Amino acid sequence: MSSLDPFVVEVIRHGLSAAAEEMSLVMTRSARSPLLREGGDLSSAITDAEGGLVGQGRDIPIHLGAMAFTVRELLKACPAADMREGDAIIYNVGALGGNHLNDVKVVRPVFVDGRLVAFALSLAHWPDVGGTWPGSYLAQAVDTFQEAMRIPPVPIASASGVNRPVLDFILANVRDPVACEGDLMAQLAATRAAERRIRELCAQHGTQLFVDTLSRLHDLSEAEMRAAIQELPDGVYEGEDFLDDGGPDGAPARIHVRIEIRGDEALFDLSGSSDRVPNFCNTTPFIARSAVAYAARIMSGREMQQNAGALRPLTIITRPGSILEPGWNAAVAAGNHETSMRVVDAIFRAMEPVIPERLSAGGPATSGLMAFAEPRPDQSWRMLYEVHGGGEGARHDRDGVPATRVHLTNTSNTPAEVIEANYAIRIERQAIRRDAGGRGQFRGGDGVIRSYRVLAPSMWLTTCVERTRVSPFGLQGGEPGKPYVITLQRNGTTEQLSGKANLLLQQDDVVTLESCGGGGYGPYGG
């Protein structure tokens, strides 16, 4: 393997990335849900035959980090020896390297001349997966059974075609089966596209060379991560950040990290974080690991390929019974994109004294989610899952960017024209929230304002927003940004809504979200 041509290794590496990118393009061009077509709440990846991540699209970091574990955990339940060419497996359970139940995975084993060489993995956030509340987000869920349908790994397709009984079972348990089926067919098409590209790479370079290259990619990323850690000063660093609530008596829930840098290895101990919380902000240990992997990459200051090898120098500890390892029956819908962000911010706070020039002040580290569910006369539902950016935290050399996403999210809001053409909603206002950013030597970015008027007789709303009580922090003496604010106007009165709520809206209600500003960097000079 030491004789591998480095140029060929790079060609295959980029070929894998291009194949993953093509998967995501297939999804966005053929999915039915606006959340996937317009918002891009999906991710694509390719792993080696053992499930080690080797290629990914430019998608959502929290998905991609979890994908480093997804196929490896799947193989413990579904041995590779039982898989055949043409198979595709669907599942969403968190115990198999997963996250929340809305993120449905389709995994396709890729065979070349009868040999298993890789897996193509498509993850898509389905706007509804059944459960108690439309959209499958129940803010005060006591367990995951209240949240959504749990799909264990089952064959959704084989060489003979789609497994119709399994598909019918799934469609019978979601509120928008037409969109759901369209999204699933797009996932199957995406994995077939990757299968074609992998076979082309094997045909061009040889199957054994392709397999050897995947192993080399892991080794290269491991070496680069070790070199990056080696450049950091040895020592122990601690940091913490807080969710708005979930702690005792509704107090903020703590995320704490202890980082130990020794030579070319780093230990991230998250066991000091809060116990399991009584709402949907728990998360799986795989999401905690994903957040650490992202933060470690930022700490490195390098543009390295994120794959299984880059994780080898990292030791990540979570505590059973905590918010980051609550058990597989805990409610976890929000933990995917809320609690994971707190892990990143806690790590940034820990490393602020050492590498402030590589970090940003606090920003819209939340999905800023508002999900609308519209019941239709035929007893089906139309689902709108809206995510909102805010003001980026300032950096050591510039102001924060307004109206953007940071860290583990990489989605877009749905254009007003698409919403108004497909839902009984009118967008009454879209604007920049001026002066939301914190002051400092460099100022935090401003947030956004968006107002939704309900035109239907009724509509079900879910809010899932952090940074409503705990403001985005400043760095190096910068001031915090303004927090999120969500309001409901009804019959001439205005009330402020909780960041985590489920409620029934009436016709002519107006819901307005004002997203947070970013924190400032450095002391404000007046």
mmCIF file of C-alpha atoms in Angstrom, residues 159-475:
data_model
loop_
_atom_site.group_PDB
_atom_site.id
_atom_site.type_symbol
_atom_site.label_atom_id
_atom_site.label_comp_id
_atom_site.label_asym_id
_atom_site.label_seq_id
_atom_site.Cartn_x
_atom_site.Cartn_y
_atom_site.Cartn_z
ATOM 1 C CA ALA A 159 -32.591 -6.212 -6.874
ATOM 2 C CA SER A 160 -36.241 -6.926 -7.721
ATOM 3 C CA GLY A 161 -37.404 -3.404 -6.770
ATOM 4 C CA VAL A 162 -39.008 -1.499 -3.902
ATOM 5 C CA ASN A 163 -40.236 -3.560 -0.953
ATOM 6 C CA ARG A 164 -43.860 -2.466 -1.173
ATOM 7 C CA PRO A 165 -45.121 -3.963 2.125
ATOM 8 C CA VAL A 166 -42.422 -2.121 4.084
ATOM 9 C CA LEU A 167 -43.119 1.091 2.185
ATOM 10 C CA ASP A 168 -46.865 0.796 2.793
ATOM 11 C CA PHE A 169 -46.264 0.263 6.513
ATOM 12 C CA ILE A 170 -44.157 3.424 6.695
ATOM 13 C CA LEU A 171 -46.625 5.512 4.674
ATOM 14 C CA ALA A 172 -49.479 4.400 6.917
ATOM 15 C CA ASN A 173 -47.729 6.046 9.878
ATOM 16 C CA VAL A 174 -46.889 9.507 8.512
ATOM 17 C CA ARG A 175 -49.166 12.495 7.995
ATOM 18 C CA ASP A 176 -48.106 13.410 4.455
ATOM 19 C CA PRO A 177 -47.578 10.068 2.698
ATOM 20 C CA VAL A 178 -47.378 11.561 -0.794
ATOM 21 C CA ALA A 179 -44.443 13.820 0.073
ATOM 22 C CA CYS A 180 -42.890 11.073 2.191
ATOM 23 C CA GLU A 181 -42.923 8.573 -0.672
ATOM 24 C CA GLY A 182 -41.448 11.143 -3.034
ATOM 25 C CA ASP A 183 -38.638 11.941 -0.607
ATOM 26 C CA LEU A 184 -37.861 8.262 -0.087
ATOM 27 C CA MET A 185 -37.742 7.584 -3.828
ATOM 28 C CA ALA A 186 -35.295 10.483 -4.125
ATOM 29 C CA GLN A 187 -33.082 8.904 -1.471
ATOM 30 C CA LEU A 188 -33.082 5.591 -3.314
ATOM 31 C CA ALA A 189 -32.194 7.380 -6.553
ATOM 32 C CA ALA A 190 -29.373 9.248 -4.809
ATOM 33 C CA THR A 191 -27.780 6.056 -3.513
ATOM 34 C CA ARG A 192 -28.028 4.479 -6.989
ATOM 35 C CA ALA A 193 -26.194 7.491 -8.429
ATOM 36 C CA ALA A 194 -23.358 6.999 -5.953
ATOM 37 C CA GLU A 195 -23.272 3.284 -6.735
ATOM 38 C CA ARG A 196 -22.668 4.083 -10.418
ATOM 39 C CA ARG A 197 -19.824 6.485 -9.629
ATOM 40 C CA ILE A 198 -18.093 4.067 -7.262
ATOM 41 C CA ARG A 199 -18.206 1.337 -9.881
ATOM 42 C CA GLU A 200 -16.751 3.734 -12.432
ATOM 43 C CA LEU A 201 -13.848 4.516 -10.083
ATOM 44 C CA CYS A 202 -13.207 0.790 -9.609
ATOM 45 C CA ALA A 203 -13.356 0.171 -13.353
ATOM 46 C CA GLN A 204 -10.931 3.015 -14.033
ATOM 47 C CA HIS A 205 -8.348 2.291 -11.326
ATOM 48 C CA GLY A 206 -8.940 -1.314 -10.304
ATOM 49 C CA THR A 207 -11.022 -2.589 -7.411
ATOM 50 C CA GLN A 208 -8.101 -3.473 -5.144
ATOM 51 C CA LEU A 209 -6.412 -0.127 -5.682
ATOM 52 C CA PHE A 210 -9.725 1.592 -4.890
ATOM 53 C CA VAL A 211 -10.053 -0.352 -1.633
ATOM 54 C CA ASP A 212 -6.420 0.327 -0.683
ATOM 55 C CA THR A 213 -6.936 4.034 -1.347
ATOM 56 C CA LEU A 214 -9.834 4.214 1.100
ATOM 57 C CA SER A 215 -7.543 2.895 3.823
ATOM 58 C CA ARG A 216 -4.874 5.413 2.849
ATOM 59 C CA LEU A 217 -7.375 8.276 3.119
ATOM 60 C CA HIS A 218 -8.047 7.376 6.739
ATOM 61 C CA ASP A 219 -4.308 7.310 7.475
ATOM 62 C CA LEU A 220 -3.715 10.686 5.823
ATOM 63 C CA SER A 221 -6.479 12.402 7.806
ATOM 64 C CA GLU A 222 -5.261 10.827 11.028
ATOM 65 C CA ALA A 223 -1.736 12.143 10.406
ATOM 66 C CA GLU A 224 -3.037 15.617 9.651
ATOM 67 C CA MET A 225 -5.224 15.732 12.767
ATOM 68 C CA ARG A 226 -2.342 14.527 14.936
ATOM 69 C CA ALA A 227 -0.066 17.202 13.489
ATOM 70 C CA ALA A 228 -2.698 19.865 14.192
ATOM 71 C CA ILE A 229 -3.175 18.751 17.805
ATOM 72 C CA GLN A 230 0.605 18.638 18.281
ATOM 73 C CA GLU A 231 0.710 22.376 17.496
ATOM 74 C CA LEU A 232 -1.646 23.182 20.398
ATOM 75 C CA PRO A 233 -0.092 23.746 23.830
ATOM 76 C CA ASP A 234 -0.401 20.790 26.180
ATOM 77 C CA GLY A 235 -2.761 21.414 29.054
ATOM 78 C CA VAL A 236 -6.266 21.094 30.468
ATOM 79 C CA TYR A 237 -8.968 23.524 29.368
ATOM 80 C CA GLU A 238 -12.546 23.774 30.598
ATOM 81 C CA GLY A 239 -15.591 25.519 29.179
ATOM 82 C CA GLU A 240 -19.358 25.505 29.472
ATOM 83 C CA ASP A 241 -22.458 26.792 27.779
ATOM 84 C CA PHE A 242 -26.153 26.532 28.584
ATOM 85 C CA LEU A 243 -29.434 25.572 26.983
ATOM 86 C CA ASP A 244 -32.222 28.030 27.776
ATOM 87 C CA ASP A 245 -34.008 25.556 30.051
ATOM 88 C CA GLY A 246 -34.263 21.898 31.016
ATOM 89 C CA GLY A 247 -32.322 22.156 34.262
ATOM 90 C CA PRO A 248 -33.825 21.870 37.765
ATOM 91 C CA ASP A 249 -36.946 24.086 38.177
ATOM 92 C CA GLY A 250 -36.632 25.252 34.572
ATOM 93 C CA ALA A 251 -33.131 26.648 35.012
ATOM 94 C CA PRO A 252 -30.692 26.557 32.074
ATOM 95 C CA ALA A 253 -29.217 23.112 31.370
ATOM 96 C CA ARG A 254 -25.429 22.953 31.493
ATOM 97 C CA ILE A 255 -23.089 21.560 28.864
ATOM 98 C CA HIS A 256 -19.572 21.253 30.261
ATOM 99 C CA VAL A 257 -16.384 20.096 28.586
ATOM 100 C CA ARG A 258 -12.934 19.324 29.941
ATOM 101 C CA ILE A 259 -10.312 19.180 27.193
ATOM 102 C CA GLU A 260 -6.931 17.613 27.769
ATOM 103 C CA ILE A 261 -4.269 18.116 25.109
ATOM 104 C CA ARG A 262 -1.299 15.746 25.367
ATOM 105 C CA GLY A 263 1.114 15.539 22.458
ATOM 106 C CA ASP A 264 -0.799 14.535 19.325
ATOM 107 C CA GLU A 265 -3.973 13.387 21.086
ATOM 108 C CA ALA A 266 -6.951 15.212 22.601
ATOM 109 C CA LEU A 267 -9.474 14.061 25.191
ATOM 110 C CA PHE A 268 -12.909 15.693 25.385
ATOM 111 C CA ASP A 269 -14.710 14.831 28.613
ATOM 112 C CA LEU A 270 -18.382 15.879 28.531
ATOM 113 C CA SER A 271 -19.418 13.921 31.606
ATOM 114 C CA GLY A 272 -19.931 17.105 33.660
ATOM 115 C CA SER A 273 -22.974 18.073 31.583
ATOM 116 C CA SER A 274 -26.503 18.124 33.016
ATOM 117 C CA ASP A 275 -28.529 15.008 33.667
ATOM 118 C CA ARG A 276 -31.162 13.904 31.171
ATOM 119 C CA VAL A 277 -33.679 16.724 30.737
ATOM 120 C CA PRO A 278 -37.504 16.442 30.794
ATOM 121 C CA ASN A 279 -38.023 17.668 27.253
ATOM 122 C CA PHE A 280 -36.838 16.992 23.695
ATOM 123 C CA CYS A 281 -33.343 18.487 24.138
ATOM 124 C CA ASN A 282 -31.545 15.266 25.020
ATOM 125 C CA THR A 283 -29.332 13.865 22.313
ATOM 126 C CA THR A 284 -27.457 10.723 21.380
ATOM 127 C CA PRO A 285 -23.765 10.152 22.135
ATOM 128 C CA PHE A 286 -23.195 9.964 18.373
ATOM 129 C CA ILE A 287 -24.366 13.562 18.013
ATOM 130 C CA ALA A 288 -22.092 14.596 20.880
ATOM 131 C CA ARG A 289 -19.187 12.943 19.040
ATOM 132 C CA SER A 290 -20.202 14.656 15.818
ATOM 133 C CA ALA A 291 -20.133 18.053 17.525
ATOM 134 C CA VAL A 292 -16.690 17.356 18.979
ATOM 135 C CA ALA A 293 -15.371 16.233 15.583
ATOM 136 C CA TYR A 294 -16.546 19.511 14.038
ATOM 137 C CA ALA A 295 -15.066 21.616 16.834
ATOM 138 C CA ALA A 296 -11.750 19.738 16.644
ATOM 139 C CA ARG A 297 -11.565 20.524 12.959
ATOM 140 C CA ILE A 298 -12.062 24.236 13.715
ATOM 141 C CA MET A 299 -9.423 24.036 16.448
ATOM 142 C CA SER A 300 -6.984 22.528 13.952
ATOM 143 C CA GLY A 301 -7.130 25.559 11.672
ATOM 144 C CA ARG A 302 -6.789 23.215 8.708
ATOM 145 C CA GLU A 303 -8.931 22.310 5.705
ATOM 146 C CA MET A 304 -8.627 18.576 6.193
ATOM 147 C CA GLN A 305 -10.926 15.901 4.846
ATOM 148 C CA GLN A 306 -13.297 14.745 7.555
ATOM 149 C CA ASN A 307 -13.294 10.965 7.628
ATOM 150 C CA ALA A 308 -12.952 8.113 10.095
ATOM 151 C CA GLY A 309 -9.169 8.566 10.339
ATOM 152 C CA ALA A 310 -9.497 12.123 11.638
ATOM 153 C CA LEU A 311 -11.345 10.772 14.680
ATOM 154 C CA ARG A 312 -8.591 8.375 15.755
ATOM 155 C CA PRO A 313 -6.596 10.929 17.825
ATOM 156 C CA LEU A 314 -9.771 12.046 19.671
ATOM 157 C CA THR A 315 -11.127 10.446 22.833
ATOM 158 C CA ILE A 316 -14.693 11.543 23.599
ATOM 159 C CA ILE A 317 -16.388 10.759 26.909
ATOM 160 C CA THR A 318 -20.090 11.108 27.696
ATOM 161 C CA ARG A 319 -21.865 10.033 30.884
ATOM 162 C CA PRO A 320 -24.747 7.524 30.897
ATOM 163 C CA GLY A 321 -27.872 9.231 32.214
ATOM 164 C CA SER A 322 -26.739 12.679 31.091
ATOM 165 C CA ILE A 323 -28.296 14.930 28.464
ATOM 166 C CA LEU A 324 -25.644 13.634 26.016
ATOM 167 C CA GLU A 325 -26.193 9.949 26.749
ATOM 168 C CA PRO A 326 -29.754 9.718 28.085
ATOM 169 C CA GLY A 327 -30.597 6.189 26.979
ATOM 170 C CA TRP A 328 -32.275 5.113 23.752
ATOM 171 C CA ASN A 329 -35.828 5.826 24.920
ATOM 172 C CA ALA A 330 -35.242 9.508 25.714
ATOM 173 C CA ALA A 331 -36.842 12.297 23.691
ATOM 174 C CA VAL A 332 -34.147 13.678 21.379
ATOM 175 C CA ALA A 333 -35.823 15.643 18.574
ATOM 176 C CA ALA A 334 -34.239 18.999 19.438
ATOM 177 C CA GLY A 335 -30.914 17.655 20.659
ATOM 178 C CA ASN A 336 -29.845 17.065 17.085
ATOM 179 C CA HIS A 337 -29.488 20.761 16.279
ATOM 180 C CA GLU A 338 -29.766 22.523 19.644
ATOM 181 C CA THR A 339 -27.803 20.573 22.263
ATOM 182 C CA SER A 340 -25.095 19.729 19.735
ATOM 183 C CA MET A 341 -24.504 23.452 19.239
ATOM 184 C CA ARG A 342 -24.004 23.924 22.967
ATOM 185 C CA VAL A 343 -21.242 21.312 22.836
ATOM 186 C CA VAL A 344 -19.454 23.333 20.147
ATOM 187 C CA ASP A 345 -19.852 26.602 22.040
ATOM 188 C CA ALA A 346 -18.616 25.013 25.277
ATOM 189 C CA ILE A 347 -15.489 23.836 23.430
ATOM 190 C CA PHE A 348 -14.978 27.306 21.971
ATOM 191 C CA ARG A 349 -15.271 28.843 25.433
ATOM 192 C CA ALA A 350 -12.682 26.367 26.699
ATOM 193 C CA MET A 351 -10.214 27.157 23.926
ATOM 194 C CA GLU A 352 -10.731 30.932 23.915
ATOM 195 C CA PRO A 353 -7.556 31.616 25.944
ATOM 196 C CA VAL A 354 -5.445 29.551 23.529
ATOM 197 C CA ILE A 355 -6.679 30.081 19.964
ATOM 198 C CA PRO A 356 -9.107 33.057 19.957
ATOM 199 C CA GLU A 357 -8.064 33.956 16.411
ATOM 200 C CA ARG A 358 -9.553 30.677 15.127
ATOM 201 C CA LEU A 359 -12.909 31.120 16.835
ATOM 202 C CA SER A 360 -16.059 33.173 16.394
ATOM 203 C CA ALA A 361 -18.083 34.792 19.153
ATOM 204 C CA GLY A 362 -21.495 33.276 19.873
ATOM 205 C CA GLY A 363 -23.981 33.312 17.030
ATOM 206 C CA PRO A 364 -27.270 31.719 15.893
ATOM 207 C CA ALA A 365 -26.202 28.303 17.137
ATOM 208 C CA THR A 366 -29.751 26.952 16.887
ATOM 209 C CA SER A 367 -32.023 25.773 14.107
ATOM 210 C CA GLY A 368 -34.391 28.659 14.824
ATOM 211 C CA LEU A 369 -37.161 26.217 13.956
ATOM 212 C CA MET A 370 -40.829 26.959 13.481
ATOM 213 C CA ALA A 371 -42.822 24.054 12.022
ATOM 214 C CA PHE A 372 -46.329 24.664 10.669
ATOM 215 C CA ALA A 373 -48.752 21.801 10.065
ATOM 216 C CA GLU A 374 -51.868 22.463 8.019
ATOM 217 C CA PRO A 375 -54.720 19.929 8.143
ATOM 218 C CA ARG A 376 -56.434 19.412 4.785
ATOM 219 C CA PRO A 377 -60.061 18.511 4.059
ATOM 220 C CA ASP A 378 -59.088 14.986 2.954
ATOM 221 C CA GLN A 379 -57.612 14.410 6.462
ATOM 222 C CA SER A 380 -54.033 14.525 5.200
ATOM 223 C CA TRP A 381 -51.538 17.194 6.237
ATOM 224 C CA ARG A 382 -49.270 19.730 4.596
ATOM 225 C CA MET A 383 -46.056 20.309 6.565
ATOM 226 C CA LEU A 384 -43.834 23.422 6.534
ATOM 227 C CA TYR A 385 -40.569 23.126 8.443
ATOM 228 C CA GLU A 386 -38.942 26.560 8.627
ATOM 229 C CA VAL A 387 -35.436 27.248 9.921
ATOM 230 C CA HIS A 388 -33.998 30.701 10.493
ATOM 231 C CA GLY A 389 -30.479 32.045 10.595
ATOM 232 C CA GLY A 390 -29.235 34.996 12.595
ATOM 233 C CA GLY A 391 -26.182 37.140 13.173
ATOM 234 C CA GLU A 392 -22.776 35.470 13.051
ATOM 235 C CA GLY A 393 -20.438 36.142 15.936
ATOM 236 C CA ALA A 394 -17.602 38.559 15.229
ATOM 237 C CA ARG A 395 -14.036 37.340 14.731
ATOM 238 C CA HIS A 396 -10.615 38.756 15.559
ATOM 239 C CA ASP A 397 -10.379 40.529 12.217
ATOM 240 C CA ARG A 398 -13.939 41.343 11.081
ATOM 241 C CA ASP A 399 -17.573 41.946 11.967
ATOM 242 C CA GLY A 400 -20.012 39.062 11.987
ATOM 243 C CA VAL A 401 -22.124 38.389 8.903
ATOM 244 C CA PRO A 402 -25.867 39.132 9.228
ATOM 245 C CA ALA A 403 -28.644 36.642 8.454
ATOM 246 C CA THR A 404 -26.578 33.471 8.191
ATOM 247 C CA ARG A 405 -26.054 30.010 9.723
ATOM 248 C CA VAL A 406 -23.104 28.876 11.793
ATOM 249 C CA HIS A 407 -21.474 25.677 12.964
ATOM 250 C CA LEU A 408 -23.500 22.510 12.556
ATOM 251 C CA THR A 409 -26.353 23.785 10.397
ATOM 252 C CA ASN A 410 -26.151 24.462 6.691
ATOM 253 C CA THR A 411 -29.766 24.873 5.656
ATOM 254 C CA SER A 412 -31.739 27.678 4.027
ATOM 255 C CA ASN A 413 -35.119 29.195 4.780
ATOM 256 C CA THR A 414 -37.869 28.530 2.253
ATOM 257 C CA PRO A 415 -38.457 31.461 -0.156
ATOM 258 C CA ALA A 416 -41.607 33.444 0.567
ATOM 259 C CA GLU A 417 -42.927 32.713 -2.928
ATOM 260 C CA VAL A 418 -42.661 28.945 -2.368
ATOM 261 C CA ILE A 419 -44.445 29.187 0.988
ATOM 262 C CA GLU A 420 -47.294 31.278 -0.352
ATOM 263 C CA ALA A 421 -47.728 29.030 -3.396
ATOM 264 C CA ASN A 422 -47.904 25.818 -1.347
ATOM 265 C CA TYR A 423 -49.329 26.712 2.060
ATOM 266 C CA ALA A 424 -52.178 28.777 3.513
ATOM 267 C CA ILE A 425 -49.622 31.267 4.887
ATOM 268 C CA ARG A 426 -48.685 34.781 3.853
ATOM 269 C CA ILE A 427 -45.251 36.195 4.626
ATOM 270 C CA GLU A 428 -46.066 39.658 5.953
ATOM 271 C CA ARG A 429 -42.543 40.817 6.680
ATOM 272 C CA GLN A 430 -38.965 39.844 5.868
ATOM 273 C CA ALA A 431 -36.235 42.149 7.141
ATOM 274 C CA ILE A 432 -32.865 42.476 8.833
ATOM 275 C CA ARG A 433 -33.122 42.929 12.609
ATOM 276 C CA ARG A 434 -30.969 46.026 12.954
ATOM 277 C CA ASP A 435 -28.632 46.510 15.934
ATOM 278 C CA ALA A 436 -29.099 42.938 17.140
ATOM 279 C CA GLY A 437 -25.364 42.237 17.086
ATOM 280 C CA GLY A 438 -23.242 42.755 20.180
ATOM 281 C CA ARG A 439 -20.795 45.618 20.256
ATOM 282 C CA GLY A 440 -17.044 45.203 20.404
ATOM 283 C CA GLN A 441 -13.878 46.020 18.531
ATOM 284 C CA PHE A 442 -15.684 44.048 15.852
ATOM 285 C CA ARG A 443 -19.473 43.904 15.958
ATOM 286 C CA GLY A 444 -21.656 40.819 15.832
ATOM 287 C CA GLY A 445 -23.887 40.327 12.793
ATOM 288 C CA ASP A 446 -27.567 41.252 12.804
ATOM 289 C CA GLY A 447 -30.441 38.804 12.854
ATOM 290 C CA VAL A 448 -33.557 38.536 10.706
ATOM 291 C CA ILE A 449 -37.267 39.226 11.176
ATOM 292 C CA ARG A 450 -39.931 37.110 9.507
ATOM 293 C CA SER A 451 -43.709 37.242 10.038
ATOM 294 C CA TYR A 452 -46.186 34.513 9.042
ATOM 295 C CA ARG A 453 -49.931 35.156 8.786
ATOM 296 C CA VAL A 454 -52.164 32.090 8.990
ATOM 297 C CA LEU A 455 -54.795 31.985 6.224
ATOM 298 C CA ALA A 456 -56.181 28.521 6.979
ATOM 299 C CA PRO A 457 -58.962 27.975 9.557
ATOM 300 C CA SER A 458 -56.374 26.398 11.860
ATOM 301 C CA MET A 459 -52.719 25.425 11.888
ATOM 302 C CA TRP A 460 -50.482 23.576 14.336
ATOM 303 C CA LEU A 461 -47.229 25.263 15.334
ATOM 304 C CA THR A 462 -44.035 23.952 16.897
ATOM 305 C CA THR A 463 -41.243 26.246 18.053
ATOM 306 C CA CYS A 464 -37.773 24.839 18.677
ATOM 307 C CA VAL A 465 -35.437 27.755 19.268
ATOM 308 C CA GLU A 466 -32.498 28.263 21.608
ATOM 309 C CA ARG A 467 -30.822 31.559 22.520
ATOM 310 C CA THR A 468 -34.097 33.052 23.760
ATOM 311 C CA ARG A 469 -32.830 33.355 27.372
ATOM 312 C CA VAL A 470 -29.084 32.691 27.104
ATOM 313 C CA SER A 471 -27.746 35.289 24.651
ATOM 314 C CA PRO A 472 -24.947 34.597 22.150
ATOM 315 C CA PHE A 473 -21.706 35.321 23.988
ATOM 316 C CA GLY A 474 -19.004 37.812 23.119
ATOM 317 C CA LEU A 475 -15.323 36.859 22.853
#
